[in-house]
């Protein structure tokens, strides 16, 4: 029986928001996430142009999008928006796009920035990138993502319900 192939390459993670998108970068070999940047912009074309530039620069093998859920694990309006964003990434860039739970990532990012000595106003400009870092680190630490290209979760464009592509 052949050993499953270990994932490799760079991973970009996104903390999607309507006003800002936090971005983090990491590598499968090191499994260490780092905050990268924040994409600002009102229009999709500006946002996706910035993402295209990051993909061109970093050449990721996988993209990860934080999936916001209520504390009880149920989906809400922002969950659907993030799923659409993930589908757009997959369609535009033909890369594997996985999801990672992002519950409480922004609160933890605020706490980390505060502990590092950043004041409230100064921390805000780093918050989304640090939240993306936490999302990516959780993804690296999750045993389910250790398979080649991680778990592949697809969403039906018609209804945004998850479909497990492994079956």
PDB file of N, CA, C and O in Angstrom, residues 92-166:
ATOM      1  N   UNK A  92     -11.310  31.464 -10.365  1.00  0.00           N
ATOM      2  CA  UNK A  92     -10.394  32.417 -11.008  1.00  0.00           C
ATOM      3  C   UNK A  92      -8.963  31.911 -11.098  1.00  0.00           C
ATOM      4  O   UNK A  92      -8.256  32.209 -12.060  1.00  0.00           O
ATOM      5  N   UNK A  93      -8.518  31.178 -10.079  1.00  0.00           N
ATOM      6  CA  UNK A  93      -7.097  30.840  -9.991  1.00  0.00           C
ATOM      7  C   UNK A  93      -6.812  29.350 -10.141  1.00  0.00           C
ATOM      8  O   UNK A  93      -5.652  28.949 -10.144  1.00  0.00           O
ATOM      9  N   UNK A  94      -7.845  28.519 -10.262  1.00  0.00           N
ATOM     10  CA  UNK A  94      -7.697  27.076 -10.468  1.00  0.00           C
ATOM     11  C   UNK A  94      -6.752  26.447  -9.436  1.00  0.00           C
ATOM     12  O   UNK A  94      -5.895  25.647  -9.775  1.00  0.00           O
ATOM     13  N   UNK A  95      -6.930  26.839  -8.183  1.00  0.00           N
ATOM     14  CA  UNK A  95      -6.139  26.288  -7.084  1.00  0.00           C
ATOM     15  C   UNK A  95      -7.065  25.576  -6.110  1.00  0.00           C
ATOM     16  O   UNK A  95      -8.256  25.876  -6.024  1.00  0.00           O
ATOM     17  N   UNK A  96      -6.495  24.660  -5.352  1.00  0.00           N
ATOM     18  CA  UNK A  96      -7.232  24.006  -4.284  1.00  0.00           C
ATOM     19  C   UNK A  96      -7.581  25.054  -3.233  1.00  0.00           C
ATOM     20  O   UNK A  96      -6.722  25.836  -2.817  1.00  0.00           O
ATOM     21  N   UNK A  97      -8.832  25.090  -2.817  1.00  0.00           N
ATOM     22  CA  UNK A  97      -9.283  26.037  -1.792  1.00  0.00           C
ATOM     23  C   UNK A  97      -9.930  25.235  -0.669  1.00  0.00           C
ATOM     24  O   UNK A  97     -10.904  24.532  -0.885  1.00  0.00           O
ATOM     25  N   UNK A  98      -9.361  25.341   0.511  1.00  0.00           N
ATOM     26  CA  UNK A  98      -9.881  24.670   1.685  1.00  0.00           C
ATOM     27  C   UNK A  98     -10.442  25.702   2.644  1.00  0.00           C
ATOM     28  O   UNK A  98     -10.205  26.907   2.492  1.00  0.00           O
ATOM     29  N   UNK A  99     -11.177  25.228   3.630  1.00  0.00           N
ATOM     30  CA  UNK A  99     -11.743  26.103   4.652  1.00  0.00           C
ATOM     31  C   UNK A  99     -11.176  25.735   6.008  1.00  0.00           C
ATOM     32  O   UNK A  99     -10.817  24.578   6.244  1.00  0.00           O
ATOM     33  N   UNK A 100     -11.113  26.702   6.880  1.00  0.00           N
ATOM     34  CA  UNK A 100     -10.708  26.471   8.265  1.00  0.00           C
ATOM     35  C   UNK A 100     -11.640  27.279   9.159  1.00  0.00           C
ATOM     36  O   UNK A 100     -12.041  28.389   8.809  1.00  0.00           O
ATOM     37  N   UNK A 101     -11.972  26.712  10.278  1.00  0.00           N
ATOM     38  CA  UNK A 101     -12.853  27.372  11.242  1.00  0.00           C
ATOM     39  C   UNK A 101     -12.184  28.655  11.720  1.00  0.00           C
ATOM     40  O   UNK A 101     -11.018  28.649  12.115  1.00  0.00           O
ATOM     41  N   UNK A 102     -12.911  29.750  11.679  1.00  0.00           N
ATOM     42  CA  UNK A 102     -12.322  31.012  12.124  1.00  0.00           C
ATOM     43  C   UNK A 102     -13.014  31.589  13.348  1.00  0.00           C
ATOM     44  O   UNK A 102     -12.803  32.745  13.703  1.00  0.00           O
ATOM     45  N   UNK A 103     -13.815  30.783  14.021  1.00  0.00           N
ATOM     46  CA  UNK A 103     -14.501  31.288  15.209  1.00  0.00           C
ATOM     47  C   UNK A 103     -13.495  31.837  16.200  1.00  0.00           C
ATOM     48  O   UNK A 103     -12.498  31.200  16.518  1.00  0.00           O
ATOM     49  N   UNK A 104     -13.752  33.044  16.647  1.00  0.00           N
ATOM     50  CA  UNK A 104     -12.972  33.753  17.663  1.00  0.00           C
ATOM     51  C   UNK A 104     -11.565  34.151  17.209  1.00  0.00           C
ATOM     52  O   UNK A 104     -10.773  34.625  18.013  1.00  0.00           O
ATOM     53  N   UNK A 105     -11.247  34.020  15.923  1.00  0.00           N
ATOM     54  CA  UNK A 105      -9.900  34.381  15.466  1.00  0.00           C
ATOM     55  C   UNK A 105      -9.634  35.874  15.617  1.00  0.00           C
ATOM     56  O   UNK A 105      -8.522  36.268  15.990  1.00  0.00           O
ATOM     57  N   UNK A 106     -10.622  36.720  15.358  1.00  0.00           N
ATOM     58  CA  UNK A 106     -10.406  38.168  15.500  1.00  0.00           C
ATOM     59  C   UNK A 106     -10.216  38.560  16.957  1.00  0.00           C
ATOM     60  O   UNK A 106      -9.394  39.428  17.270  1.00  0.00           O
ATOM     61  N   UNK A 107     -10.950  37.913  17.856  1.00  0.00           N
ATOM     62  CA  UNK A 107     -10.785  38.214  19.282  1.00  0.00           C
ATOM     63  C   UNK A 107      -9.402  37.777  19.754  1.00  0.00           C
ATOM     64  O   UNK A 107      -8.713  38.519  20.463  1.00  0.00           O
ATOM     65  N   UNK A 108      -8.969  36.583  19.331  1.00  0.00           N
ATOM     66  CA  UNK A 108      -7.638  36.124  19.708  1.00  0.00           C
ATOM     67  C   UNK A 108      -6.560  37.017  19.097  1.00  0.00           C
ATOM     68  O   UNK A 108      -5.548  37.314  19.742  1.00  0.00           O
ATOM     69  N   UNK A 109      -6.773  37.477  17.863  1.00  0.00           N
ATOM     70  CA  UNK A 109      -5.815  38.372  17.225  1.00  0.00           C
ATOM     71  C   UNK A 109      -5.701  39.680  18.007  1.00  0.00           C
ATOM     72  O   UNK A 109      -4.599  40.189  18.227  1.00  0.00           O
ATOM     73  N   UNK A 110      -6.839  40.229  18.459  1.00  0.00           N
ATOM     74  CA  UNK A 110      -6.812  41.450  19.277  1.00  0.00           C
ATOM     75  C   UNK A 110      -6.020  41.219  20.558  1.00  0.00           C
ATOM     76  O   UNK A 110      -5.207  42.064  20.948  1.00  0.00           O
ATOM     77  N   UNK A 111      -6.255  40.096  21.198  1.00  0.00           N
ATOM     78  CA  UNK A 111      -5.547  39.790  22.447  1.00  0.00           C
ATOM     79  C   UNK A 111      -4.048  39.664  22.221  1.00  0.00           C
ATOM     80  O   UNK A 111      -3.250  40.160  23.008  1.00  0.00           O
ATOM     81  N   UNK A 112      -3.655  39.017  21.136  1.00  0.00           N
ATOM     82  CA  UNK A 112      -2.218  38.863  20.831  1.00  0.00           C
ATOM     83  C   UNK A 112      -1.572  40.214  20.542  1.00  0.00           C
ATOM     84  O   UNK A 112      -0.458  40.477  20.986  1.00  0.00           O
ATOM     85  N   UNK A 113      -2.253  41.039  19.778  1.00  0.00           N
ATOM     86  CA  UNK A 113      -1.707  42.353  19.467  1.00  0.00           C
ATOM     87  C   UNK A 113      -1.588  43.205  20.731  1.00  0.00           C
ATOM     88  O   UNK A 113      -0.586  43.899  20.929  1.00  0.00           O
ATOM     89  N   UNK A 114      -2.589  43.155  21.577  1.00  0.00           N
ATOM     90  CA  UNK A 114      -2.554  43.892  22.841  1.00  0.00           C
ATOM     91  C   UNK A 114      -1.398  43.393  23.717  1.00  0.00           C
ATOM     92  O   UNK A 114      -0.654  44.174  24.293  1.00  0.00           O
ATOM     93  N   UNK A 115      -1.226  42.072  23.795  1.00  0.00           N
ATOM     94  CA  UNK A 115      -0.145  41.486  24.589  1.00  0.00           C
ATOM     95  C   UNK A 115       1.227  41.871  24.040  1.00  0.00           C
ATOM     96  O   UNK A 115       2.199  41.972  24.795  1.00  0.00           O
ATOM     97  N   UNK A 116       1.294  42.118  22.728  1.00  0.00           N
ATOM     98  CA  UNK A 116       2.557  42.527  22.098  1.00  0.00           C
ATOM     99  C   UNK A 116       2.806  44.022  22.229  1.00  0.00           C
ATOM    100  O   UNK A 116       3.798  44.540  21.729  1.00  0.00           O
ATOM    101  N   UNK A 117       1.886  44.737  22.903  1.00  0.00           N
ATOM    102  CA  UNK A 117       2.089  46.152  23.161  1.00  0.00           C
ATOM    103  C   UNK A 117       1.446  47.098  22.170  1.00  0.00           C
ATOM    104  O   UNK A 117       1.666  48.302  22.237  1.00  0.00           O
ATOM    105  N   UNK A 118       0.652  46.589  21.244  1.00  0.00           N
ATOM    106  CA  UNK A 118      -0.031  47.458  20.289  1.00  0.00           C
ATOM    107  C   UNK A 118      -1.258  48.074  20.937  1.00  0.00           C
ATOM    108  O   UNK A 118      -2.068  47.396  21.541  1.00  0.00           O
ATOM    109  N   UNK A 119      -1.373  49.357  20.802  1.00  0.00           N
ATOM    110  CA  UNK A 119      -2.564  50.037  21.307  1.00  0.00           C
ATOM    111  C   UNK A 119      -3.734  49.750  20.378  1.00  0.00           C
ATOM    112  O   UNK A 119      -3.566  49.348  19.241  1.00  0.00           O
ATOM    113  N   UNK A 120      -4.902  50.010  20.866  1.00  0.00           N
ATOM    114  CA  UNK A 120      -6.134  49.689  20.161  1.00  0.00           C
ATOM    115  C   UNK A 120      -6.142  50.202  18.717  1.00  0.00           C
ATOM    116  O   UNK A 120      -6.392  49.459  17.785  1.00  0.00           O
ATOM    117  N   UNK A 121      -5.862  51.495  18.516  1.00  0.00           N
ATOM    118  CA  UNK A 121      -5.906  52.080  17.178  1.00  0.00           C
ATOM    119  C   UNK A 121      -4.793  51.521  16.291  1.00  0.00           C
ATOM    120  O   UNK A 121      -5.021  51.185  15.130  1.00  0.00           O
ATOM    121  N   UNK A 122      -3.605  51.403  16.818  1.00  0.00           N
ATOM    122  CA  UNK A 122      -2.482  50.878  16.036  1.00  0.00           C
ATOM    123  C   UNK A 122      -2.647  49.413  15.697  1.00  0.00           C
ATOM    124  O   UNK A 122      -2.185  48.945  14.659  1.00  0.00           O
ATOM    125  N   UNK A 123      -3.293  48.670  16.583  1.00  0.00           N
ATOM    126  CA  UNK A 123      -3.497  47.244  16.358  1.00  0.00           C
ATOM    127  C   UNK A 123      -4.480  46.988  15.230  1.00  0.00           C
ATOM    128  O   UNK A 123      -4.365  45.982  14.525  1.00  0.00           O
ATOM    129  N   UNK A 124      -5.430  47.877  15.052  1.00  0.00           N
ATOM    130  CA  UNK A 124      -6.482  47.672  14.047  1.00  0.00           C
ATOM    131  C   UNK A 124      -5.903  47.456  12.653  1.00  0.00           C
ATOM    132  O   UNK A 124      -6.422  46.652  11.887  1.00  0.00           O
ATOM    133  N   UNK A 125      -4.815  48.144  12.323  1.00  0.00           N
ATOM    134  CA  UNK A 125      -4.267  48.011  10.973  1.00  0.00           C
ATOM    135  C   UNK A 125      -3.593  46.654  10.734  1.00  0.00           C
ATOM    136  O   UNK A 125      -3.330  46.290   9.606  1.00  0.00           O
ATOM    137  N   UNK A 126      -3.339  45.892  11.812  1.00  0.00           N
ATOM    138  CA  UNK A 126      -2.736  44.568  11.685  1.00  0.00           C
ATOM    139  C   UNK A 126      -3.724  43.436  11.964  1.00  0.00           C
ATOM    140  O   UNK A 126      -3.416  42.278  11.716  1.00  0.00           O
ATOM    141  N   UNK A 127      -4.869  43.769  12.500  1.00  0.00           N
ATOM    142  CA  UNK A 127      -5.802  42.780  13.028  1.00  0.00           C
ATOM    143  C   UNK A 127      -6.193  41.694  12.027  1.00  0.00           C
ATOM    144  O   UNK A 127      -6.127  40.502  12.329  1.00  0.00           O
ATOM    145  N   UNK A 128      -6.582  42.068  10.827  1.00  0.00           N
ATOM    146  CA  UNK A 128      -7.066  41.086   9.857  1.00  0.00           C
ATOM    147  C   UNK A 128      -5.960  40.147   9.376  1.00  0.00           C
ATOM    148  O   UNK A 128      -6.207  38.962   9.155  1.00  0.00           O
ATOM    149  N   UNK A 129      -4.742  40.657   9.237  1.00  0.00           N
ATOM    150  CA  UNK A 129      -3.625  39.799   8.833  1.00  0.00           C
ATOM    151  C   UNK A 129      -3.268  38.817   9.948  1.00  0.00           C
ATOM    152  O   UNK A 129      -2.956  37.652   9.687  1.00  0.00           O
ATOM    153  N   UNK A 130      -3.327  39.263  11.206  1.00  0.00           N
ATOM    154  CA  UNK A 130      -3.055  38.370  12.331  1.00  0.00           C
ATOM    155  C   UNK A 130      -4.173  37.340  12.457  1.00  0.00           C
ATOM    156  O   UNK A 130      -3.919  36.161  12.728  1.00  0.00           O
ATOM    157  N   UNK A 131      -5.417  37.744  12.217  1.00  0.00           N
ATOM    158  CA  UNK A 131      -6.528  36.785  12.227  1.00  0.00           C
ATOM    159  C   UNK A 131      -6.319  35.728  11.139  1.00  0.00           C
ATOM    160  O   UNK A 131      -6.536  34.532  11.370  1.00  0.00           O
ATOM    161  N   UNK A 132      -5.866  36.140   9.948  1.00  0.00           N
ATOM    162  CA  UNK A 132      -5.570  35.183   8.871  1.00  0.00           C
ATOM    163  C   UNK A 132      -4.437  34.249   9.289  1.00  0.00           C
ATOM    164  O   UNK A 132      -4.471  33.046   8.982  1.00  0.00           O
ATOM    165  N   UNK A 133      -3.453  34.773  10.003  1.00  0.00           N
ATOM    166  CA  UNK A 133      -2.358  33.943  10.508  1.00  0.00           C
ATOM    167  C   UNK A 133      -2.904  32.856  11.445  1.00  0.00           C
ATOM    168  O   UNK A 133      -2.517  31.693  11.359  1.00  0.00           O
ATOM    169  N   UNK A 134      -3.797  33.236  12.340  1.00  0.00           N
ATOM    170  CA  UNK A 134      -4.370  32.275  13.281  1.00  0.00           C
ATOM    171  C   UNK A 134      -5.201  31.217  12.556  1.00  0.00           C
ATOM    172  O   UNK A 134      -5.154  30.025  12.898  1.00  0.00           O
ATOM    173  N   UNK A 135      -5.938  31.645  11.543  1.00  0.00           N
ATOM    174  CA  UNK A 135      -6.724  30.706  10.739  1.00  0.00           C
ATOM    175  C   UNK A 135      -5.797  29.700  10.070  1.00  0.00           C
ATOM    176  O   UNK A 135      -6.034  28.486  10.096  1.00  0.00           O
ATOM    177  N   UNK A 136      -4.715  30.189   9.468  1.00  0.00           N
ATOM    178  CA  UNK A 136      -3.781  29.312   8.775  1.00  0.00           C
ATOM    179  C   UNK A 136      -3.050  28.398   9.754  1.00  0.00           C
ATOM    180  O   UNK A 136      -2.859  27.208   9.479  1.00  0.00           O
ATOM    181  N   UNK A 137      -2.667  28.908  10.903  1.00  0.00           N
ATOM    182  CA  UNK A 137      -1.976  28.060  11.876  1.00  0.00           C
ATOM    183  C   UNK A 137      -2.895  26.948  12.364  1.00  0.00           C
ATOM    184  O   UNK A 137      -2.476  25.796  12.491  1.00  0.00           O
ATOM    185  N   UNK A 138      -4.166  27.267  12.609  1.00  0.00           N
ATOM    186  CA  UNK A 138      -5.134  26.239  12.996  1.00  0.00           C
ATOM    187  C   UNK A 138      -5.276  25.196  11.891  1.00  0.00           C
ATOM    188  O   UNK A 138      -5.392  24.004  12.159  1.00  0.00           O
ATOM    189  N   UNK A 139      -5.265  25.651  10.651  1.00  0.00           N
ATOM    190  CA  UNK A 139      -5.354  24.747   9.506  1.00  0.00           C
ATOM    191  C   UNK A 139      -4.149  23.808   9.477  1.00  0.00           C
ATOM    192  O   UNK A 139      -4.293  22.601   9.309  1.00  0.00           O
ATOM    193  N   UNK A 140      -2.952  24.349   9.653  1.00  0.00           N
ATOM    194  CA  UNK A 140      -1.751  23.517   9.676  1.00  0.00           C
ATOM    195  C   UNK A 140      -1.785  22.520  10.831  1.00  0.00           C
ATOM    196  O   UNK A 140      -1.306  21.397  10.704  1.00  0.00           O
ATOM    197  N   UNK A 141      -2.323  22.930  11.954  1.00  0.00           N
ATOM    198  CA  UNK A 141      -2.342  22.083  13.148  1.00  0.00           C
ATOM    199  C   UNK A 141      -3.443  21.025  13.114  1.00  0.00           C
ATOM    200  O   UNK A 141      -3.433  20.099  13.920  1.00  0.00           O
ATOM    201  N   UNK A 142      -4.396  21.141  12.197  1.00  0.00           N
ATOM    202  CA  UNK A 142      -5.513  20.208  12.096  1.00  0.00           C
ATOM    203  C   UNK A 142      -5.064  18.952  11.353  1.00  0.00           C
ATOM    204  O   UNK A 142      -4.658  19.033  10.200  1.00  0.00           O
ATOM    205  N   UNK A 143      -5.144  17.775  11.990  1.00  0.00           N
ATOM    206  CA  UNK A 143      -4.700  16.543  11.324  1.00  0.00           C
ATOM    207  C   UNK A 143      -5.425  16.268  10.004  1.00  0.00           C
ATOM    208  O   UNK A 143      -4.852  15.675   9.103  1.00  0.00           O
ATOM    209  N   UNK A 144      -6.657  16.715   9.861  1.00  0.00           N
ATOM    210  CA  UNK A 144      -7.404  16.483   8.616  1.00  0.00           C
ATOM    211  C   UNK A 144      -6.768  17.192   7.431  1.00  0.00           C
ATOM    212  O   UNK A 144      -6.915  16.766   6.291  1.00  0.00           O
ATOM    213  N   UNK A 145      -6.043  18.273   7.675  1.00  0.00           N
ATOM    214  CA  UNK A 145      -5.426  19.016   6.569  1.00  0.00           C
ATOM    215  C   UNK A 145      -4.070  18.442   6.177  1.00  0.00           C
ATOM    216  O   UNK A 145      -3.440  18.935   5.253  1.00  0.00           O
ATOM    217  N   UNK A 146      -3.623  17.382   6.830  1.00  0.00           N
ATOM    218  CA  UNK A 146      -2.308  16.812   6.558  1.00  0.00           C
ATOM    219  C   UNK A 146      -2.277  15.991   5.271  1.00  0.00           C
ATOM    220  O   UNK A 146      -1.208  15.670   4.775  1.00  0.00           O
ATOM    221  N   UNK A 147      -3.438  15.610   4.736  1.00  0.00           N
ATOM    222  CA  UNK A 147      -3.467  14.860   3.489  1.00  0.00           C
ATOM    223  C   UNK A 147      -3.021  15.773   2.348  1.00  0.00           C
ATOM    224  O   UNK A 147      -3.076  16.984   2.462  1.00  0.00           O
ATOM    225  N   UNK A 148      -2.622  15.165   1.255  1.00  0.00           N
ATOM    226  CA  UNK A 148      -2.203  15.942   0.089  1.00  0.00           C
ATOM    227  C   UNK A 148      -3.296  16.929  -0.287  1.00  0.00           C
ATOM    228  O   UNK A 148      -4.444  16.541  -0.478  1.00  0.00           O
ATOM    229  N   UNK A 149      -2.956  18.173  -0.343  1.00  0.00           N
ATOM    230  CA  UNK A 149      -3.861  19.274  -0.652  1.00  0.00           C
ATOM    231  C   UNK A 149      -4.975  19.434   0.368  1.00  0.00           C
ATOM    232  O   UNK A 149      -5.927  20.146   0.126  1.00  0.00           O
ATOM    233  N   UNK A 150      -4.896  18.763   1.496  1.00  0.00           N
ATOM    234  CA  UNK A 150      -5.886  18.923   2.548  1.00  0.00           C
ATOM    235  C   UNK A 150      -7.236  18.394   2.114  1.00  0.00           C
ATOM    236  O   UNK A 150      -7.406  17.867   1.024  1.00  0.00           O
ATOM    237  N   UNK A 151      -8.226  18.494   2.981  1.00  0.00           N
ATOM    238  CA  UNK A 151      -9.566  18.064   2.608  1.00  0.00           C
ATOM    239  C   UNK A 151     -10.143  19.023   1.582  1.00  0.00           C
ATOM    240  O   UNK A 151      -9.966  20.220   1.698  1.00  0.00           O
ATOM    241  N   UNK A 152     -10.793  18.499   0.606  1.00  0.00           N
ATOM    242  CA  UNK A 152     -11.367  19.346  -0.430  1.00  0.00           C
ATOM    243  C   UNK A 152     -12.861  19.452  -0.173  1.00  0.00           C
ATOM    244  O   UNK A 152     -13.577  18.458  -0.222  1.00  0.00           O
ATOM    245  N   UNK A 153     -13.318  20.626   0.146  1.00  0.00           N
ATOM    246  CA  UNK A 153     -14.729  20.855   0.361  1.00  0.00           C
ATOM    247  C   UNK A 153     -15.224  21.770  -0.741  1.00  0.00           C
ATOM    248  O   UNK A 153     -14.726  22.869  -0.904  1.00  0.00           O
ATOM    249  N   UNK A 154     -16.161  21.267  -1.498  1.00  0.00           N
ATOM    250  CA  UNK A 154     -16.719  22.044  -2.589  1.00  0.00           C
ATOM    251  C   UNK A 154     -18.074  22.581  -2.180  1.00  0.00           C
ATOM    252  O   UNK A 154     -18.756  22.005  -1.342  1.00  0.00           O
ATOM    253  N   UNK A 155     -18.483  23.650  -2.806  1.00  0.00           N
ATOM    254  CA  UNK A 155     -19.779  24.232  -2.530  1.00  0.00           C
ATOM    255  C   UNK A 155     -20.531  24.340  -3.830  1.00  0.00           C
ATOM    256  O   UNK A 155     -19.990  24.759  -4.844  1.00  0.00           O
ATOM    257  N   UNK A 156     -21.760  23.967  -3.783  1.00  0.00           N
ATOM    258  CA  UNK A 156     -22.606  24.084  -4.946  1.00  0.00           C
ATOM    259  C   UNK A 156     -22.919  25.555  -5.163  1.00  0.00           C
ATOM    260  O   UNK A 156     -23.404  26.219  -4.255  1.00  0.00           O
ATOM    261  N   UNK A 157     -22.629  26.109  -6.336  1.00  0.00           N
ATOM    262  CA  UNK A 157     -22.918  27.520  -6.573  1.00  0.00           C
ATOM    263  C   UNK A 157     -24.397  27.851  -6.415  1.00  0.00           C
ATOM    264  O   UNK A 157     -24.760  28.947  -6.084  1.00  0.00           O
ATOM    265  N   UNK A 158     -25.242  26.858  -6.612  1.00  0.00           N
ATOM    266  CA  UNK A 158     -26.679  27.115  -6.544  1.00  0.00           C
ATOM    267  C   UNK A 158     -27.147  27.391  -5.121  1.00  0.00           C
ATOM    268  O   UNK A 158     -27.986  28.239  -4.891  1.00  0.00           O
ATOM    269  N   UNK A 159     -26.595  26.651  -4.166  1.00  0.00           N
ATOM    270  CA  UNK A 159     -27.144  26.820  -2.825  1.00  0.00           C
ATOM    271  C   UNK A 159     -26.087  26.975  -1.730  1.00  0.00           C
ATOM    272  O   UNK A 159     -26.430  27.101  -0.565  1.00  0.00           O
ATOM    273  N   UNK A 160     -24.808  26.944  -2.067  1.00  0.00           N
ATOM    274  CA  UNK A 160     -23.711  27.135  -1.125  1.00  0.00           C
ATOM    275  C   UNK A 160     -23.678  26.105  -0.001  1.00  0.00           C
ATOM    276  O   UNK A 160     -23.097  26.334   1.031  1.00  0.00           O
ATOM    277  N   UNK A 161     -24.310  24.948  -0.210  1.00  0.00           N
ATOM    278  CA  UNK A 161     -24.207  23.896   0.797  1.00  0.00           C
ATOM    279  C   UNK A 161     -22.937  23.111   0.564  1.00  0.00           C
ATOM    280  O   UNK A 161     -22.590  22.804  -0.577  1.00  0.00           O
ATOM    281  N   UNK A 162     -22.231  22.737   1.639  1.00  0.00           N
ATOM    282  CA  UNK A 162     -20.994  21.987   1.453  1.00  0.00           C
ATOM    283  C   UNK A 162     -21.270  20.599   0.879  1.00  0.00           C
ATOM    284  O   UNK A 162     -22.269  19.977   1.189  1.00  0.00           O
ATOM    285  N   UNK A 163     -20.354  20.160   0.037  1.00  0.00           N
ATOM    286  CA  UNK A 163     -20.394  18.834  -0.515  1.00  0.00           C
ATOM    287  C   UNK A 163     -19.006  18.245  -0.298  1.00  0.00           C
ATOM    288  O   UNK A 163     -18.015  18.822  -0.723  1.00  0.00           O
ATOM    289  N   UNK A 164     -18.926  17.105   0.346  1.00  0.00           N
ATOM    290  CA  UNK A 164     -17.628  16.492   0.596  1.00  0.00           C
ATOM    291  C   UNK A 164     -17.157  15.820  -0.671  1.00  0.00           C
ATOM    292  O   UNK A 164     -17.745  14.856  -1.124  1.00  0.00           O
ATOM    293  N   UNK A 165     -16.063  16.307  -1.256  1.00  0.00           N
ATOM    294  CA  UNK A 165     -15.573  15.819  -2.534  1.00  0.00           C
ATOM    295  C   UNK A 165     -14.799  14.515  -2.389  1.00  0.00           C
ATOM    296  O   UNK A 165     -14.385  13.945  -3.380  1.00  0.00           O
ATOM    297  N   UNK A 166     -14.591  14.043  -1.171  1.00  0.00           N
ATOM    298  CA  UNK A 166     -13.832  12.808  -0.992  1.00  0.00           C
ATOM    299  C   UNK A 166     -14.698  11.574  -1.243  1.00  0.00           C
ATOM    300  O   UNK A 166     -14.193  10.483  -1.306  1.00  0.00           O
TER     301      UNK A 166
END
